[in-house]
Structure formats: structure tokens, C-alpha cells
Coordinates of C-alpha atoms and ligand atoms in Angstrom, one line a residue:
Chain A
M80 CA 0.0 0.1 -0.2
S81 CA 1.6 3.5 -1.1
E82 CA 1.5 6.7 2.0
Q83 CA -1.0 7.7 -0.5
E84 CA -3.4 5.5 0.3
V85 CA -2.5 5.0 4.0
K86 CA -3.5 8.1 4.4
N87 CA -6.9 7.8 2.7
L88 CA -7.4 4.0 5.1
E89 CA -7.2 6.5 8.0
E90 CA -8.9 8.9 7.1
I91 CA -12.5 7.0 6.5
F92 CA -11.5 5.5 9.0
E93 CA -11.4 8.7 11.8
A94 CA -14.7 9.9 10.0
R95 CA -16.1 6.9 10.7
I96 CA -14.9 7.1 14.1
A97 CA -16.3 10.5 13.9
R98 CA -19.7 9.3 13.5
D99 CA -20.2 7.4 15.7
E100 CA -19.6 3.9 13.8
K101 CA -18.1 1.0 15.0
I102 CA -14.6 -0.5 14.1
E103 CA -15.0 -4.5 14.3
P104 CA -12.4 -7.0 13.6
K105 CA -12.6 -7.4 10.1
D106 CA -12.4 -4.0 9.3
W107 CA -9.4 -2.5 8.5
M108 CA -7.7 -0.3 11.8
P109 CA -4.2 2.1 12.0
E110 CA -1.6 -0.5 13.8
K111 CA -1.9 2.1 16.2
Y112 CA -5.3 1.9 16.9
R113 CA -4.9 -2.5 17.2
K114 CA -1.8 -1.8 19.4
T115 CA -3.7 1.0 21.6
H116 CA -6.7 -1.4 22.1
I117 CA -5.0 -4.1 22.7
R118 CA -2.8 -2.6 25.9
Q119 CA -5.9 -0.8 27.3
I120 CA -8.5 -3.8 26.9
S121 CA -5.5 -5.9 28.3
Q122 CA -4.4 -3.6 31.2
H123 CA -8.7 -4.5 31.9
A124 CA -8.8 -8.1 31.7
H125 CA -5.6 -9.0 33.8
S126 CA -7.0 -6.0 36.9
E127 CA -9.9 -7.6 36.5
I128 CA -8.0 -11.1 37.4
I129 CA -5.2 -10.4 39.3
G130 CA -8.9 -8.0 41.1
M131 CA -9.7 -11.4 42.2
L132 CA -7.3 -11.5 44.6
P133 CA -7.1 -8.9 47.4
E134 CA -11.5 -9.9 47.9
G135 CA -10.8 -13.9 47.2
N136 CA -8.3 -13.1 50.5
W137 CA -12.0 -13.3 52.4
I138 CA -14.2 -15.8 50.7
T139 CA -13.3 -18.4 53.8
R140 CA -13.8 -16.1 56.1
A141 CA -16.4 -14.2 55.0
P142 CA -19.0 -13.8 58.4
S143 CA -22.6 -15.6 57.4
L144 CA -23.6 -17.6 54.8
R145 CA -25.6 -14.7 53.7
R146 CA -22.3 -12.5 52.5
K147 CA -19.6 -15.6 51.7
V148 CA -21.8 -16.8 48.6
A149 CA -22.9 -13.1 48.0
L150 CA -18.7 -12.6 47.6
L151 CA -17.8 -15.8 45.6
A152 CA -20.7 -14.6 43.9
K153 CA -18.3 -11.8 43.4
V154 CA -15.3 -12.8 42.9
Q155 CA -16.8 -14.9 40.2
D156 CA -18.3 -12.0 37.9
E157 CA -14.9 -10.4 37.8
A158 CA -13.1 -13.8 36.6
G159 CA -15.8 -13.5 34.0
H160 CA -15.0 -9.7 33.2
G161 CA -12.1 -10.8 32.4
L162 CA -13.1 -13.4 30.5
Y163 CA -15.2 -11.4 27.8
L164 CA -11.8 -9.1 28.3
Y165 CA -9.2 -11.0 26.9
S166 CA -12.0 -12.2 23.7
A167 CA -12.1 -9.2 23.2
C168 CA -8.7 -7.9 23.0
E169 CA -8.0 -11.9 21.2
T170 CA -10.2 -9.9 18.2
L171 CA -7.2 -7.5 18.2
G172 CA -5.2 -10.6 17.0
I173 CA -3.3 -11.5 20.5
S174 CA -3.5 -14.8 21.4
R175 CA -4.6 -15.6 25.7
A176 CA -1.0 -17.0 25.9
E177 CA 0.6 -14.2 25.1
L178 CA -1.4 -12.1 26.9
Y179 CA -0.4 -14.0 30.2
E180 CA 2.5 -14.0 29.1
Q181 CA 3.1 -10.0 29.3
L182 CA 1.3 -9.9 32.8
H183 CA 3.3 -12.8 34.3
S184 CA 6.1 -10.9 32.7
G185 CA 6.0 -8.0 34.3
K186 CA 5.7 -6.4 31.1
A187 CA 2.0 -5.6 31.0
K188 CA -0.2 -3.5 33.8
Y189 CA -2.8 -4.0 35.8
S190 CA -4.9 -1.4 38.6
S191 CA -2.5 -0.5 40.8
I192 CA -5.1 0.5 43.6
F193 CA -5.4 -4.3 43.8
N194 CA -1.8 -3.9 45.6
Y195 CA -3.2 -2.7 48.5
P196 CA -3.9 -5.7 51.3
T197 CA -7.1 -7.0 52.4
V198 CA -6.3 -6.6 56.1
T199 CA -10.1 -6.5 57.1
W200 CA -13.5 -8.1 56.4
A201 CA -14.6 -4.2 56.3
D202 CA -12.1 -3.9 52.9
M203 CA -14.6 -6.3 51.3
G204 CA -17.5 -3.7 51.9
A205 CA -15.1 -0.5 50.5
I206 CA -13.8 -2.0 47.8
G207 CA -17.4 -3.1 46.1
W208 CA -18.2 0.9 47.1
L209 CA -15.3 2.7 46.4
V210 CA -13.3 0.1 44.1
D211 CA -16.2 -0.9 41.9
G212 CA -17.3 2.4 41.7
A213 CA -14.0 4.3 40.7
A214 CA -14.4 1.4 38.1
I215 CA -18.0 2.1 37.1
I216 CA -16.8 5.5 36.4
N217 CA -13.9 5.0 34.7
Q218 CA -15.7 2.4 32.3
V219 CA -19.2 3.8 31.8
P220 CA -18.1 5.8 29.0
L221 CA -16.0 3.2 27.8
C222 CA -20.3 1.4 26.7
N223 CA -19.9 4.1 23.4
T224 CA -16.2 3.5 23.2
S225 CA -15.7 3.0 18.9
Y226 CA -14.0 -0.5 18.9
G227 CA -17.5 -3.0 18.9
P228 CA -16.6 -5.9 21.0
Y229 CA -14.8 -3.8 23.7
A230 CA -17.5 -1.6 23.7
R231 CA -20.4 -5.2 23.9
A232 CA -18.2 -6.4 26.7
M233 CA -18.8 -3.4 28.7
V234 CA -22.4 -2.8 28.0
R235 CA -21.5 -6.4 30.1
V236 CA -19.3 -5.3 32.9
C237 CA -20.5 -2.2 34.0
K238 CA -24.4 -3.6 34.5
E239 CA -22.2 -5.4 36.9
E240 CA -20.1 -3.9 38.3
S241 CA -23.0 -1.7 39.7
F242 CA -24.2 -4.1 40.8
H243 CA -21.0 -5.2 43.2
Q244 CA -21.0 -1.2 44.1
R245 CA -24.1 -1.9 45.9
Q246 CA -22.7 -4.3 47.5
G247 CA -20.2 -3.4 48.6
F248 CA -22.2 0.0 49.8
E249 CA -24.7 -2.8 51.2
I250 CA -21.9 -4.6 54.1
M251 CA -20.9 -0.5 55.1
L252 CA -24.0 -0.3 55.7
S253 CA -24.6 -2.7 57.8
L254 CA -21.1 -1.8 60.2
C255 CA -22.2 1.6 60.3
N256 CA -25.4 0.3 61.9
G257 CA -23.3 -2.1 64.3
S258 CA -20.9 -2.4 67.4
E259 CA -19.0 0.5 67.7
E260 CA -16.0 -2.0 66.4
Q261 CA -17.9 -2.4 63.8
K262 CA -17.9 1.7 62.8
A263 CA -14.5 1.6 63.3
M264 CA -13.7 -0.9 61.3
A265 CA -15.9 0.9 58.7
Q266 CA -13.9 3.9 59.7
D267 CA -10.5 2.2 59.4
A268 CA -11.4 0.5 56.3
L269 CA -11.9 4.0 54.2
N270 CA -9.2 5.7 56.1
R271 CA -7.4 3.4 54.0
W272 CA -9.4 2.8 50.9
W273 CA -9.8 6.4 50.2
W274 CA -6.4 7.4 48.6
P275 CA -6.0 4.0 46.4
S276 CA -9.4 4.7 45.2
L277 CA -8.7 8.7 43.7
M278 CA -5.3 7.0 42.5
M279 CA -6.9 4.6 40.7
L280 CA -8.6 7.5 37.8
G281 CA -5.4 7.5 37.1
P282 CA -2.6 10.6 36.5
V283 CA -3.3 14.4 37.2
D284 CA -4.5 15.5 33.4
A285 CA -0.5 17.7 32.3
E286 CA 1.2 13.9 33.6
S287 CA -1.1 11.4 32.0
V288 CA 0.1 10.2 28.6
H289 CA -2.4 8.9 26.6
T290 CA -5.1 11.1 27.3
E291 CA -5.3 13.2 23.7
Q292 CA -5.4 10.2 21.5
S293 CA -7.7 7.9 23.3
M294 CA -10.0 10.7 23.3
K295 CA -10.0 10.6 19.2
W296 CA -10.8 6.6 19.4
K297 CA -13.2 7.4 22.4
L298 CA -10.8 5.5 24.3
K299 CA -12.0 7.9 27.3
R300 CA -14.6 10.8 26.8
K301 CA -13.4 12.8 30.0
T302 CA -9.7 13.4 31.5
N303 CA -9.0 12.3 34.2
D304 CA -9.0 15.7 36.6
E305 CA -12.3 15.4 35.8
L306 CA -13.8 11.7 36.0
R307 CA -11.7 12.2 40.3
Q308 CA -14.1 15.3 40.9
Q309 CA -16.7 13.4 39.4
F310 CA -16.3 10.2 41.7
I311 CA -15.6 12.7 44.6
D312 CA -18.8 14.9 44.5
Q313 CA -20.2 11.5 44.2
T314 CA -18.8 9.2 46.8
V315 CA -19.3 11.5 49.4
P316 CA -22.1 12.6 50.5
Q317 CA -22.5 8.5 50.6
A318 CA -19.9 9.0 53.2
E319 CA -22.3 10.9 54.9
L320 CA -24.6 9.3 54.5
L321 CA -22.8 6.1 56.4
G322 CA -21.7 8.6 59.3
I323 CA -18.2 8.3 58.1
T324 CA -15.4 10.4 57.3
V325 CA -13.7 10.8 54.5
P326 CA -9.5 11.0 55.7
D327 CA -9.5 14.0 53.8
P328 CA -8.8 17.8 56.0
D329 CA -9.2 19.4 53.0
L330 CA -12.3 18.5 51.5
K331 CA -14.6 20.9 51.9
W332 CA -18.3 21.8 49.7
N333 CA -17.2 24.4 47.5
E334 CA -20.4 26.6 46.5
E335 CA -19.4 28.8 43.6
T336 CA -18.3 25.6 41.1
G337 CA -20.2 22.8 42.4
H338 CA -17.9 21.1 43.3
Y339 CA -15.6 19.3 46.1
D340 CA -12.2 21.3 46.9
F341 CA -9.8 18.5 48.1
G342 CA -6.7 17.7 48.8
E343 CA -2.9 16.6 47.8
I344 CA -3.1 13.2 46.5
D345 CA 0.4 11.7 47.3
W346 CA 2.0 10.3 44.3
D347 CA 4.8 9.2 44.7
E348 CA 3.4 6.8 46.6
F349 CA 1.3 6.5 42.9
W350 CA 4.0 6.0 41.0
Q351 CA 5.5 3.9 44.0
V352 CA 3.1 1.4 44.4
V353 CA 2.8 1.6 39.9
K354 CA 6.3 0.6 39.0
G355 CA 6.3 -2.1 41.6
H356 CA 6.6 -1.6 44.8
G357 CA 3.3 -1.6 46.6
P358 CA 2.8 -3.9 49.9
C359 CA 1.2 -6.5 47.9
N360 CA 2.8 -6.1 44.6
K361 CA 4.5 -9.1 44.8
E362 CA 2.4 -11.0 46.6
R363 CA -0.1 -10.7 43.5
M364 CA 2.2 -11.8 40.5
D365 CA 3.3 -14.6 42.8
A366 CA -0.2 -15.9 42.9
R367 CA -1.4 -15.6 39.0
V368 CA 2.6 -16.9 37.9
N369 CA 1.7 -20.4 40.4
A370 CA -1.7 -20.4 39.1
W371 CA -0.1 -21.2 36.2
E372 CA 2.4 -22.9 36.7
E373 CA 1.1 -25.1 38.7
G374 CA -2.2 -25.6 36.3
T375 CA 0.8 -26.5 33.2
W376 CA -0.1 -30.5 33.4
V377 CA -3.4 -29.5 34.1
R378 CA -3.4 -27.6 30.7
D379 CA -1.5 -30.2 28.4
A380 CA -3.8 -33.1 30.2
A381 CA -6.7 -32.0 28.5
M382 CA -5.4 -30.8 24.8
A383 CA -4.1 -34.6 24.9
H384 CA -7.2 -36.0 26.1
A385 CA -8.9 -33.6 22.9
E386 CA -6.3 -35.0 20.4
K387 CA -6.9 -38.7 22.1
K388 CA -10.6 -38.6 21.6
N389 CA -10.5 -36.8 18.1
I390 CA -8.2 -39.5 16.4
K391 CA -11.0 -42.0 18.5
V392 CA -13.5 -39.9 16.2
A393 CA -11.7 -39.7 12.6
K394 CA -11.0 -43.4 13.2
A395 CA -14.5 -44.5 13.6
S396 CA -16.2 -42.6 10.6
Chain B
M259 CA -35.7 -29.8 70.8
K260 CA -38.2 -32.5 70.4
N261 CA -36.8 -33.5 66.4
E262 CA -33.0 -33.9 67.7
N263 CA -33.3 -37.0 65.4
L264 CA -34.3 -35.5 62.6
Y265 CA -32.0 -32.5 63.3
N266 CA -29.2 -34.5 63.5
Y267 CA -30.0 -36.5 60.5
I268 CA -30.2 -32.8 58.3
L269 CA -27.0 -31.7 59.7
G270 CA -25.1 -35.1 58.7
I271 CA -26.1 -33.8 55.3
A272 CA -25.7 -29.9 55.2
D273 CA -22.0 -29.9 56.8
N274 CA -20.8 -32.1 53.6
S275 CA -22.2 -29.1 51.8
L276 CA -20.8 -26.4 53.9
I277 CA -17.5 -28.0 54.1
L278 CA -16.5 -28.8 50.8
G279 CA -18.1 -25.7 49.5
Q280 CA -15.7 -23.9 51.6
R281 CA -12.0 -26.1 50.1
L282 CA -13.4 -25.2 46.6
G283 CA -13.8 -21.3 47.8
E284 CA -10.4 -21.6 48.8
L285 CA -9.5 -21.9 45.1
C286 CA -10.9 -19.2 43.8
G287 CA -8.6 -17.0 41.5
H288 CA -5.8 -19.8 41.9
G289 CA -7.9 -22.0 39.3
P290 CA -5.2 -23.8 36.1
N291 CA -7.6 -21.8 34.4
L292 CA -10.5 -18.9 33.8
E293 CA -13.1 -21.7 33.0
T294 CA -12.3 -24.2 35.4
D295 CA -12.0 -21.4 38.3
I296 CA -14.9 -20.3 37.5
A297 CA -16.4 -23.5 37.3
L298 CA -15.5 -24.3 40.5
T299 CA -16.4 -21.5 42.4
N300 CA -20.0 -22.4 40.5
I301 CA -19.6 -25.7 42.4
S302 CA -18.9 -23.2 45.4
L303 CA -22.2 -21.6 45.5
D304 CA -24.1 -24.0 45.1
L305 CA -23.2 -26.3 48.2
F306 CA -23.5 -23.0 50.3
G307 CA -27.0 -22.6 48.6
Q308 CA -27.7 -26.4 50.3
T309 CA -25.8 -25.6 53.0
R310 CA -28.1 -22.3 54.2
S311 CA -31.3 -24.6 52.8
Y312 CA -30.2 -27.5 55.3
Y313 CA -29.6 -24.9 57.7
Q314 CA -32.4 -22.6 57.5
Y315 CA -34.5 -25.9 57.8
A316 CA -32.8 -27.6 61.3
A317 CA -33.3 -24.2 62.6
Q318 CA -36.3 -23.6 62.4
I319 CA -36.7 -27.0 63.7
S320 CA -34.7 -26.5 66.5
G321 CA -36.6 -23.2 67.8
G322 CA -35.1 -20.9 70.4
G323 CA -34.4 -18.3 67.6
K324 CA -30.9 -20.0 66.2
T325 CA -29.5 -19.3 63.2
E326 CA -28.9 -20.3 59.4
D327 CA -25.6 -18.4 61.0
D328 CA -25.6 -20.1 64.5
I329 CA -25.4 -24.0 63.1
A330 CA -22.8 -22.8 60.5
F331 CA -20.4 -21.1 62.4
L332 CA -20.4 -21.3 66.1
R333 CA -20.4 -25.0 67.0
M334 CA -16.6 -27.3 67.8
E335 CA -15.3 -29.2 66.1
R336 CA -16.7 -31.9 67.2
Q337 CA -20.1 -31.4 66.4
Y338 CA -19.6 -31.4 62.5
K339 CA -21.0 -34.3 61.1
N340 CA -19.9 -34.3 57.9
V341 CA -17.5 -37.4 56.4
L342 CA -14.0 -37.5 56.1
L343 CA -13.5 -37.2 52.2
V344 CA -14.5 -33.4 51.7
E345 CA -12.5 -31.9 54.6
Q346 CA -9.2 -33.6 52.5
P347 CA -6.6 -30.3 51.3
N348 CA -6.3 -28.8 47.8
A349 CA -3.7 -30.4 47.7
H350 CA -3.3 -30.8 43.6
F351 CA -5.9 -30.1 41.4
G352 CA -6.4 -34.0 41.5
F353 CA -6.8 -33.9 44.3
V354 CA -9.6 -31.8 43.8
L355 CA -11.6 -33.2 41.0
G356 CA -10.6 -36.7 42.7
R357 CA -12.0 -35.8 45.6
Q358 CA -15.3 -33.9 43.6
F359 CA -15.6 -36.7 41.7
L360 CA -16.0 -39.4 44.9
F361 CA -18.6 -36.4 47.1
D362 CA -20.5 -36.3 43.6
V363 CA -21.4 -40.1 42.5
Y364 CA -22.3 -40.4 46.7
H365 CA -24.7 -37.3 46.3
L366 CA -25.8 -38.0 43.6
L367 CA -27.1 -41.7 44.3
L368 CA -27.7 -39.8 47.8
M369 CA -30.5 -37.2 46.2
E370 CA -32.2 -39.6 43.8
K371 CA -33.4 -41.1 47.3
L372 CA -34.4 -38.3 49.7
Q373 CA -36.8 -37.1 46.6
S374 CA -39.4 -40.4 48.0
S375 CA -38.5 -39.5 51.6
S376 CA -42.1 -39.1 53.3
D377 CA -40.5 -35.2 55.1
E378 CA -41.7 -32.2 52.4
T379 CA -38.7 -29.8 52.7
L380 CA -36.3 -32.5 52.5
V381 CA -37.6 -33.8 48.9
A382 CA -38.8 -29.9 48.1
I383 CA -34.2 -29.3 48.6
A384 CA -33.4 -32.9 46.5
K385 CA -35.6 -32.1 43.7
K386 CA -33.3 -28.5 43.8
T387 CA -30.7 -29.6 44.5
I388 CA -30.2 -32.7 42.0
K389 CA -30.3 -30.8 39.5
E390 CA -27.3 -29.3 40.7
V391 CA -25.3 -32.3 41.2
S392 CA -26.0 -34.1 38.0
Y393 CA -24.3 -31.2 36.8
H394 CA -21.2 -31.3 39.0
E395 CA -20.9 -35.1 38.6
R396 CA -21.1 -34.6 35.0
F397 CA -18.2 -31.8 35.5
S398 CA -15.9 -34.6 37.9
S399 CA -16.2 -37.0 35.8
D400 CA -15.2 -35.8 33.0
W401 CA -12.3 -33.8 34.6
V402 CA -11.1 -37.2 36.7
K403 CA -11.4 -39.2 32.5
R404 CA -8.9 -36.1 30.8
L405 CA -6.7 -36.2 33.7
G406 CA -6.5 -39.6 33.7
D407 CA -6.5 -39.9 29.8
G408 CA -4.4 -37.4 29.5
T409 CA -0.3 -37.4 30.0
D410 CA 1.7 -40.1 31.7
E411 CA 2.5 -37.1 33.7
S412 CA -1.7 -36.0 34.8
N413 CA -2.0 -39.6 34.8
K414 CA -0.4 -40.5 37.2
K415 CA -1.5 -36.9 39.5
M416 CA -4.8 -38.8 38.6
Q417 CA -4.3 -42.0 39.9
E418 CA -2.0 -40.9 43.2
A419 CA -5.2 -38.7 44.1
I420 CA -7.3 -41.2 44.0
D421 CA -5.1 -43.7 46.0
G422 CA -5.0 -41.0 48.6
L423 CA -8.9 -39.9 48.5
W424 CA -9.7 -44.1 48.7
P425 CA -9.9 -44.7 52.0
Y426 CA -12.2 -41.9 52.8
T427 CA -14.7 -43.2 50.4
D428 CA -16.0 -46.5 52.1
E429 CA -17.2 -43.7 55.4
L430 CA -20.2 -42.2 53.1
F431 CA -21.6 -45.5 53.0
Q432 CA -21.9 -45.6 56.8
L433 CA -25.0 -45.5 58.8
T434 CA -25.0 -43.2 61.8
E435 CA -27.7 -43.8 65.0
A436 CA -29.7 -40.6 63.7
D437 CA -29.5 -42.2 60.1
R438 CA -30.8 -45.4 61.5
I439 CA -34.2 -43.8 62.6
M440 CA -34.7 -41.4 60.4
V441 CA -34.8 -44.5 58.2
S442 CA -36.9 -46.3 60.0
D443 CA -39.7 -43.3 60.4
G444 CA -39.6 -43.2 56.6
I445 CA -37.7 -39.9 56.7
G446 CA -33.6 -40.9 55.9
V447 CA -31.8 -42.6 52.3
D448 CA -30.1 -45.4 53.7
V449 CA -27.0 -45.3 52.1
S450 CA -25.5 -48.4 53.4
K451 CA -27.6 -49.3 50.2
L452 CA -26.3 -47.0 47.7
K453 CA -22.8 -49.0 48.1
K454 CA -23.3 -50.9 45.3
D455 CA -24.3 -48.4 42.9
Y456 CA -21.4 -46.5 44.0
L457 CA -18.9 -48.3 42.9
K458 CA -20.0 -49.5 39.9
R459 CA -20.4 -46.0 38.3
V460 CA -17.0 -44.7 39.9
S461 CA -15.2 -47.8 38.7
E462 CA -16.6 -46.9 34.8
I463 CA -15.6 -43.6 35.2
L464 CA -11.9 -45.3 36.7
K465 CA -11.6 -48.0 33.5
E466 CA -12.7 -45.3 31.3
A467 CA -10.3 -42.7 32.7
T468 CA -7.6 -45.6 32.1
L469 CA -7.1 -45.6 36.0
K470 CA -6.0 -48.6 38.2
I471 CA -9.3 -48.6 41.3
P472 CA -7.6 -49.1 44.1
E473 CA -7.5 -52.6 46.0
S474 CA -7.3 -51.6 50.0
K475 CA -9.0 -53.4 52.1
Y476 CA -8.1 -50.7 54.6
F477 CA -10.9 -47.2 55.2
Q478 CA -10.9 -44.5 57.4
K479 CA -14.0 -43.7 59.6
G480 CA -15.4 -41.0 62.0
G481 CA -16.2 -37.9 60.1
K482 CA -19.5 -38.4 60.3
E483 CA -19.4 -39.2 64.4
G484 CA -17.4 -35.7 64.2
I485 CA -13.5 -37.7 64.9
H486 CA -12.0 -35.2 62.4
S487 CA -8.6 -35.3 60.3
E488 CA -6.0 -32.6 61.6
H489 CA -6.8 -30.8 58.4
M490 CA -10.5 -29.8 60.1
G491 CA -9.4 -27.4 62.9
Y492 CA -7.8 -25.1 60.3
L493 CA -10.1 -25.3 57.6
L494 CA -12.5 -24.0 61.2
A495 CA -10.9 -21.1 62.0
D496 CA -11.0 -19.7 59.3
L497 CA -15.0 -20.0 58.6
Q498 CA -15.6 -19.4 61.9
Y499 CA -13.1 -16.2 62.3
M500 CA -15.3 -14.2 62.8
Q501 CA -18.0 -15.1 64.1
R502 CA -15.9 -16.0 66.9
S503 CA -14.0 -12.8 66.7
Y504 CA -17.2 -10.7 67.1
P505 CA -19.8 -12.7 68.7
N506 CA -23.5 -11.3 67.8
M507 CA -23.2 -9.3 65.7
K508 CA -24.7 -8.5 62.6
W509 CA -23.1 -7.9 59.3
Ligands
FE2_632 FE1 -15.2 -6.7 36.8
FE2_633 FE1 -13.1 -4.0 36.3
FE2_634 FE1 -16.4 -6.1 40.2

């Protein structure tokens, strides 16, 4: 293809996106579009799978049968999200094995929030309420993103994430309506998860490398700072409803802007965790790598068995 | 308690679902791939669902404001009536699937018979459960076949698991005192009569899986009487942690 031809294709492509048409796997797409989407969708898929671990940590210790069942189902939903997203990613011409390899080698990133430990039961409430809450804010705009398989996966995912968010809030509510110990547990969880949740919405706009291109492709419809403000505005009244305090002395309603003003985020902490030095980065990676390595003989056996069966069928016919 | 035998009989069935569900719950997020992770979590969810139905019924029989959670979380180890088989640890995936398979075949036979109980609530639970359990049995026997008739390594591992778990199978067919009374009342199932069909079904699958049927004549028992393996205390420490640390609270 000549340079001119590629340029023409690119123009047609950008015009389709501008008209809100969906791009499908078989359509022509610029290499950069493909790569950017592989990166973002796989990061998202990895986050779902790594995200199973901090909550999985409390399945065996859930305080009631009802809560245990709800938590198991939630963590299982996250596995399902991982599955749809890996499938969406595979439509861009990369295999699941390659995607795992990128995760296990540390080449691919995942959401940093999952590198914090879950130390009490209240963390199951705080994660659902804040982390799934922030995820929804990030993801709802993606239901209209330009790449068809991703947009469709996000519609399903978002429905379940809002259910998770309500479930998490409901755990917090039970704690806040409970004993002094329970209420203290809820406050402690908010203290620990508040700032990492704000960081989940990404670095400040000035430092965000991908924003402009991503906006054009509808991979992003609002900037990180806008999303963060939306999250804070939505969450602070919920904390008030619960009767617990957001751990930010600078947090204040601003009559003029119609938004909450908030304090300085510790970006050094953010980058430390992103670079692999958070409290649980190593544990999370080890857990994934172990599960994968210990599962090798099982996956090999399943393949060998399927082959044997195929041969039998072939011989019989 | 007016109906202590029925209460104990229900717990004898339900505790197996609770403890096996708990063991599977440990694996969530750590499976060999996403699909099996999701499938095992499904089984765990089914088992906990069954547990709740049984315990809610048992709590009602017991009266005195007892709840499903009191029964699940606030007994001493000696009061849990599950068989030794279900408390065996997740040593490797062969043990997980082997344990599941050896329990599912029994569980399916039990649910078939429980549908003819004279107790309406148990019949209703059995009718719902049997659909779930036939899926579990298909899933676990398929995996036993895959791993048995897969690679040399998987065959060795699956055989190791079946051999290791086999001594715990005979306990499934022993009758407790509550069982005997419930059988004579027309409520309970005489599990000793399930053994023949069980061995037949298990042998069929193992044969198809190119695995050897263990020949050992030495079996372990005790779970049904509350005498558990050394693994059980740790399982219960996790299970009961919140209820023991924070008594009398709502969650
Ligand atoms: Fe998710
Ligand atoms: Fe997500
Ligand atoms: Fe979620």
C-alpha cells in the first residue's frame, strides 16, 4: 500500500469513528489503534483477574453464609469480566497465552489498587463501594467506545459493576449500623482505601500520556481529573450517609464551582506502586504465576485428552 | 429439642456441602485457567446454597431463635458431622477433582433417594439439589477422564489422588444413629444400600479414565461422629474467624 493509500484509509477510518460507527475486528484499522486497544483492553482484563485476589482473601472468612455466597459470586463475576475482556482483546490478533505471558513477565500493567492488602472484613465493603465505584466511573463512558467488541463487553461488565458497588455499600451500611467495633472497622477501611481509590482514576491530566489520542478514539471521553471530581462528588455524600469521615482535612464543598475541593494526592505513593513496589505487588504476581505454573500439567492433560478423542472420532468415521 | 434426630440427620447431609464448599472457596482466583476457576466457584456456590436451605430448615426445627449462621459457624469441631472425604485439603488439582468426583457420585445417588423421603422440605431441597449435583458429577467425572487419560504425568497425579482419597470413601455408606432412626421413620435414606451403585459408577469412570481401582481394604472413618482429621481445625479456624472474634453481631 502506498503512503497515500494508507492516509486515505486512515481518513475514512477517523471519519467513521467521528460518525460514531463501531469498528469491528475484520475492519481495516491503523496499527496504532490496534496496539493501543490491545494495551488498554488487556490491562483491563488483567485488572479483573488480579482484582480477584484481594477479595478472594476473605472468601473463607466471610462472617455469614449470606455474605460468603455474595462475595464468592462477586469474585466469580470478576473472573467473567476477565474472560469477556480477554476474548475482546483476542479479536485484535493476540492470543491469550501471549497476554498471560505479558502479565506474568511484568510487561503488562494492571490497576494498582489491587496491590493493597485486604486486612479486615470491612475491606470487602470498601472495595465494592469505592473501587468498583471508581471502576464504573472509568468504564461507563467505554460502553460507547469505538471498538465494537470492547464496547459490548463493557455494557455487560458495567451492569455487574454497579451491582457490586451497591453490594459493597450495603456491607458498609451494615457495619455502620452495627457495634462500635464494626463502625471503627468501616472507618478504618475508608481511611485506607480512599486515597488509592482517587489514584485509580489515573495521574493528573498534565502527566497523562495517552489522553489526547484516546479521546479521539473514544477510549476516553473525560479526562482523569474530570472523572476524579465526578467520583468525589458522588462518593462524599454517601460517606455522610454512612456516618463515616473521608480522611481528607481539605475536603470542602465549593459553592461557586458546585464541586468538592479536595487535598493533595500523594503521587509519589502512586508511582511507587505502579512501578511495582506497593505493599502486595509481589504477592499478587506470585499468586498468578503460581496458579499458572501449577496448572500447566492440567492444561496439558486437557489438550492431550482432546487430541486422543479427536483421533478416536477420526478412526471411527 | 423435640426432633433431635431429624435435626442431626439434616446436619449430617448439610455439613458435607458446607465443608466441601469451603474447600472449593479456597481455590477461587487460583485455578489452572479461568474457565475451571469459574466452574469450581459455581460448584462452591451451589454447595453453599444447599447448605443454607438445610440449615434454615434445621434452625426452624431447633427453635429458640437459632439461625443458619449459628449452625454454620458456632459449633465445636466435634459437632460437625461431615465425612472425612470432604475436608481433605486441595493438595493439587487431581485431589480437588478426585475429591469432587468421589463425593459427587455419592451425592447424586443420595439426592435421587432423598426425593422419596416422607419429609416434604427435604424432598423440595433434594429436587432442587439433584439438578445441580448432576451437573457437578458430569463436570468432575469429565475431568477425571481428562486427567486420567491425558498425559503420563496427569495419569500419575490423578492415580495418586484417587489412591490417596479412596480410604475415605467407605465412610459415606455408614449409618449413624440418627440415620437409622430416620430410615425407619421413612424420612432418611439408607446410605448403606447406595454402595453397590456407587462402586459400579466409580469403577466405570475410572476404567474409562485408564485409572486403576484401588484395591485397599483399609478405610478411615470418624467424620460422621465428629472425629475429624487434623486438617479440620484449620478449616474451621478460617470459617469461624469472624463469628468467634466478634460475637453477636450482624453483618
Ligand atoms: Fe469487574
Ligand atoms: Fe473492571
Ligand atoms: Fe466488580
